[in-house]
Amino acid sequence: MEPKRIREGYLVKRGSVFNTWKPMWVVLLEDGIEFYKKKSDNSPKGMIPLKGSTLTSPCQDFGKRMFVFKITTTKQQDHFFQAAFLEERDAWVRDTKKAIKCIEGGQKFARKSTRRSIRLPETIDLGALYLSMKDTEKGIKELNLEKDKKIFNHCFTGNCVIDWLVSNQSVRNRQEGLMIASSLLNEGYLQPAGDMSKSAVDGTAENPFLDNPDAFYYFPDSGFFCEENSSDDDVILKEEFRGVIIKQGCLLKQGHRRKNWKVRKFILREDPAYLHYYDPAGAEDPLGAIHLRGCVVTSVESNSNGRKSEEENLFEIITADEVHYFLQAASPKERTEWIKAIQVASRTGK
């Protein structure tokens, strides 16, 4: 009987020989992790046994690389994976840890609905707390803050975080709030913005988080950016990054010239409505942008010859300038989610 597939999707993996980062189709099984060069490949490029392995998350061995986790096997071999965004990393980490625990206990992997109390600091679910903090109505308000002739967009101050934790009764006092905020920072749910908050993280203080109105922080998938003495051209260029991120993840994109397919990380923003795509191996600047205002997006079941396409889960974006983009999702459900999200952004965004 084949091992049960628990989770699968695109992750960026660090090579064990040349140390380069490349997108891989990764499959989490009950007893190991298989990784493939392409989703359509029949045989994996490698397999990582989970028995006796340990998982480290967040893994901060690579500086600017975010959302990385590490699996260390019994032979002391390290395998590094990078997710596209925080929630995706947490889902992989949660399921992988559970698979390892099931192996140790001789149990079958099974998903169970659990409710964890957050009344006491020791039992706070940081993931659930993070989602509450991001709530558009009751969460922490993201602002554009100015300091030292710089404008920090989509961020908030350290004391606002503690105020929110106390007012929502997530903690009993500000000292307790400081401990929780430091944990959120260490786990990657919050990121420092500006010299003061970055210095605290890099220093040796007991609490890397600062309960201070001059210490700035941001959510890792908020669309944060900093402006400094920007020219008019820079402001126009950055306008497309001001939109709130509503969806992100990896998709296959067909090139316009060679018609070959490559894995790209996509970030969908609304108001203004843009779909930026990046090299998932870690480039900070986008490879391109699709302006979605007035676009048409549809699923594709046949190729240009009218025959049924060999590629599954395709969809097409046609911009207002009549530029065609062909994308491929990993499943019918994922394709539907992307189409609906893009349709909403195209109607509501600038």
PDB file of N, CA, C and O in Angstrom, residues 52-78:
ATOM      1  N   GLY A  52      12.995   9.803  12.583  1.00  0.00           N
ATOM      2  CA  GLY A  52      14.140  10.303  13.330  1.00  0.00           C
ATOM      3  C   GLY A  52      14.596  11.694  12.937  1.00  0.00           C
ATOM      4  O   GLY A  52      15.551  12.221  13.501  1.00  0.00           O
ATOM      5  N   SER A  53      13.915  12.316  11.962  1.00  0.00           N
ATOM      6  CA  SER A  53      14.305  13.654  11.507  1.00  0.00           C
ATOM      7  C   SER A  53      13.788  14.721  12.469  1.00  0.00           C
ATOM      8  O   SER A  53      12.839  14.502  13.223  1.00  0.00           O
ATOM      9  N   THR A  54      14.419  15.878  12.407  1.00  0.00           N
ATOM     10  CA  THR A  54      13.975  17.029  13.197  1.00  0.00           C
ATOM     11  C   THR A  54      13.687  18.186  12.257  1.00  0.00           C
ATOM     12  O   THR A  54      14.274  18.286  11.176  1.00  0.00           O
ATOM     13  N   LEU A  55      12.782  19.069  12.670  1.00  0.00           N
ATOM     14  CA  LEU A  55      12.400  20.208  11.836  1.00  0.00           C
ATOM     15  C   LEU A  55      12.664  21.501  12.592  1.00  0.00           C
ATOM     16  O   LEU A  55      12.320  21.616  13.770  1.00  0.00           O
ATOM     17  N   THR A  56      13.255  22.468  11.912  1.00  0.00           N
ATOM     18  CA  THR A  56      13.553  23.780  12.496  1.00  0.00           C
ATOM     19  C   THR A  56      12.800  24.857  11.730  1.00  0.00           C
ATOM     20  O   THR A  56      12.945  24.974  10.510  1.00  0.00           O
ATOM     21  N   SER A  57      11.987  25.632  12.448  1.00  0.00           N
ATOM     22  CA  SER A  57      11.250  26.733  11.831  1.00  0.00           C
ATOM     23  C   SER A  57      10.938  27.794  12.886  1.00  0.00           C
ATOM     24  O   SER A  57      10.487  27.455  13.982  1.00  0.00           O
ATOM     25  N   PRO A  58      11.209  29.080  12.590  1.00  0.00           N
ATOM     26  CA  PRO A  58      11.792  29.548  11.343  1.00  0.00           C
ATOM     27  C   PRO A  58      13.284  29.263  11.285  1.00  0.00           C
ATOM     28  O   PRO A  58      13.950  29.228  12.317  1.00  0.00           O
ATOM     29  N   CYS A  59      13.791  29.051  10.081  1.00  0.00           N
ATOM     30  CA  CYS A  59      15.227  28.872   9.869  1.00  0.00           C
ATOM     31  C   CYS A  59      15.785  30.189   9.351  1.00  0.00           C
ATOM     32  O   CYS A  59      15.377  30.655   8.287  1.00  0.00           O
ATOM     33  N   GLN A  60      16.693  30.776  10.109  1.00  0.00           N
ATOM     34  CA  GLN A  60      17.211  32.101   9.762  1.00  0.00           C
ATOM     35  C   GLN A  60      18.683  32.038   9.348  1.00  0.00           C
ATOM     36  O   GLN A  60      19.461  32.954   9.609  1.00  0.00           O
ATOM     37  N   ASP A  61      19.050  30.935   8.686  1.00  0.00           N
ATOM     38  CA  ASP A  61      20.444  30.745   8.271  1.00  0.00           C
ATOM     39  C   ASP A  61      20.819  31.534   7.033  1.00  0.00           C
ATOM     40  O   ASP A  61      21.990  31.610   6.679  1.00  0.00           O
ATOM     41  N   PHE A  62      19.817  32.128   6.365  1.00  0.00           N
ATOM     42  CA  PHE A  62      20.099  32.722   5.060  1.00  0.00           C
ATOM     43  C   PHE A  62      19.692  34.181   4.960  1.00  0.00           C
ATOM     44  O   PHE A  62      19.269  34.667   3.919  1.00  0.00           O
ATOM     45  N   GLY A  63      19.826  34.914   6.052  1.00  0.00           N
ATOM     46  CA  GLY A  63      19.658  36.361   6.022  1.00  0.00           C
ATOM     47  C   GLY A  63      18.306  36.814   5.514  1.00  0.00           C
ATOM     48  O   GLY A  63      17.283  36.688   6.182  1.00  0.00           O
ATOM     49  N   LYS A  64      18.286  37.330   4.295  1.00  0.00           N
ATOM     50  CA  LYS A  64      17.082  37.945   3.743  1.00  0.00           C
ATOM     51  C   LYS A  64      16.032  36.936   3.305  1.00  0.00           C
ATOM     52  O   LYS A  64      14.900  37.312   3.013  1.00  0.00           O
ATOM     53  N   ARG A  65      16.376  35.669   3.215  1.00  0.00           N
ATOM     54  CA  ARG A  65      15.382  34.668   2.793  1.00  0.00           C
ATOM     55  C   ARG A  65      14.362  34.436   3.899  1.00  0.00           C
ATOM     56  O   ARG A  65      14.699  34.015   4.992  1.00  0.00           O
ATOM     57  N   MET A  66      13.106  34.701   3.571  1.00  0.00           N
ATOM     58  CA  MET A  66      12.031  34.552   4.546  1.00  0.00           C
ATOM     59  C   MET A  66      11.286  33.246   4.308  1.00  0.00           C
ATOM     60  O   MET A  66      11.358  32.650   3.236  1.00  0.00           O
ATOM     61  N   PHE A  67      10.581  32.783   5.337  1.00  0.00           N
ATOM     62  CA  PHE A  67       9.688  31.629   5.274  1.00  0.00           C
ATOM     63  C   PHE A  67      10.434  30.334   4.945  1.00  0.00           C
ATOM     64  O   PHE A  67       9.946  29.489   4.199  1.00  0.00           O
ATOM     65  N   VAL A  68      11.640  30.188   5.508  1.00  0.00           N
ATOM     66  CA  VAL A  68      12.462  28.990   5.297  1.00  0.00           C
ATOM     67  C   VAL A  68      12.295  28.054   6.490  1.00  0.00           C
ATOM     68  O   VAL A  68      12.229  28.495   7.641  1.00  0.00           O
ATOM     69  N   PHE A  69      12.227  26.742   6.219  1.00  0.00           N
ATOM     70  CA  PHE A  69      12.296  25.756   7.293  1.00  0.00           C
ATOM     71  C   PHE A  69      13.315  24.684   6.920  1.00  0.00           C
ATOM     72  O   PHE A  69      13.620  24.482   5.735  1.00  0.00           O
ATOM     73  N   LYS A  70      13.853  24.024   7.931  1.00  0.00           N
ATOM     74  CA  LYS A  70      14.946  23.059   7.734  1.00  0.00           C
ATOM     75  C   LYS A  70      14.560  21.700   8.299  1.00  0.00           C
ATOM     76  O   LYS A  70      14.009  21.608   9.390  1.00  0.00           O
ATOM     77  N   ILE A  71      14.862  20.660   7.533  1.00  0.00           N
ATOM     78  CA  ILE A  71      14.674  19.285   7.996  1.00  0.00           C
ATOM     79  C   ILE A  71      16.050  18.631   8.094  1.00  0.00           C
ATOM     80  O   ILE A  71      16.808  18.622   7.120  1.00  0.00           O
ATOM     81  N   THR A  72      16.388  18.110   9.264  1.00  0.00           N
ATOM     82  CA  THR A  72      17.665  17.443   9.495  1.00  0.00           C
ATOM     83  C   THR A  72      17.404  15.959   9.717  1.00  0.00           C
ATOM     84  O   THR A  72      16.671  15.581  10.627  1.00  0.00           O
ATOM     85  N   THR A  73      18.011  15.126   8.870  1.00  0.00           N
ATOM     86  CA  THR A  73      17.784  13.681   8.947  1.00  0.00           C
ATOM     87  C   THR A  73      18.684  13.049  10.012  1.00  0.00           C
ATOM     88  O   THR A  73      19.546  13.715  10.595  1.00  0.00           O
ATOM     89  N   THR A  74      18.495  11.762  10.246  1.00  0.00           N
ATOM     90  CA  THR A  74      19.305  11.043  11.229  1.00  0.00           C
ATOM     91  C   THR A  74      20.776  10.985  10.821  1.00  0.00           C
ATOM     92  O   THR A  74      21.645  10.801  11.662  1.00  0.00           O
ATOM     93  N   LYS A  75      21.054  11.144   9.521  1.00  0.00           N
ATOM     94  CA  LYS A  75      22.439  11.168   9.029  1.00  0.00           C
ATOM     95  C   LYS A  75      23.027  12.572   9.061  1.00  0.00           C
ATOM     96  O   LYS A  75      24.077  12.838   8.467  1.00  0.00           O
ATOM     97  N   GLN A  76      22.336  13.483   9.746  1.00  0.00           N
ATOM     98  CA  GLN A  76      22.762  14.874   9.896  1.00  0.00           C
ATOM     99  C   GLN A  76      22.866  15.611   8.562  1.00  0.00           C
ATOM    100  O   GLN A  76      23.705  16.484   8.365  1.00  0.00           O
ATOM    101  N   GLN A  77      21.993  15.247   7.644  1.00  0.00           N
ATOM    102  CA  GLN A  77      21.891  15.967   6.376  1.00  0.00           C
ATOM    103  C   GLN A  77      20.800  17.025   6.499  1.00  0.00           C
ATOM    104  O   GLN A  77      19.684  16.721   6.930  1.00  0.00           O
ATOM    105  N   ASP A  78      21.123  18.264   6.129  1.00  0.00           N
ATOM    106  CA  ASP A  78      20.172  19.363   6.223  1.00  0.00           C
ATOM    107  C   ASP A  78      19.504  19.607   4.874  1.00  0.00           C
ATOM    108  O   ASP A  78      20.176  19.663   3.834  1.00  0.00           O
TER     109      ASP A  78
END
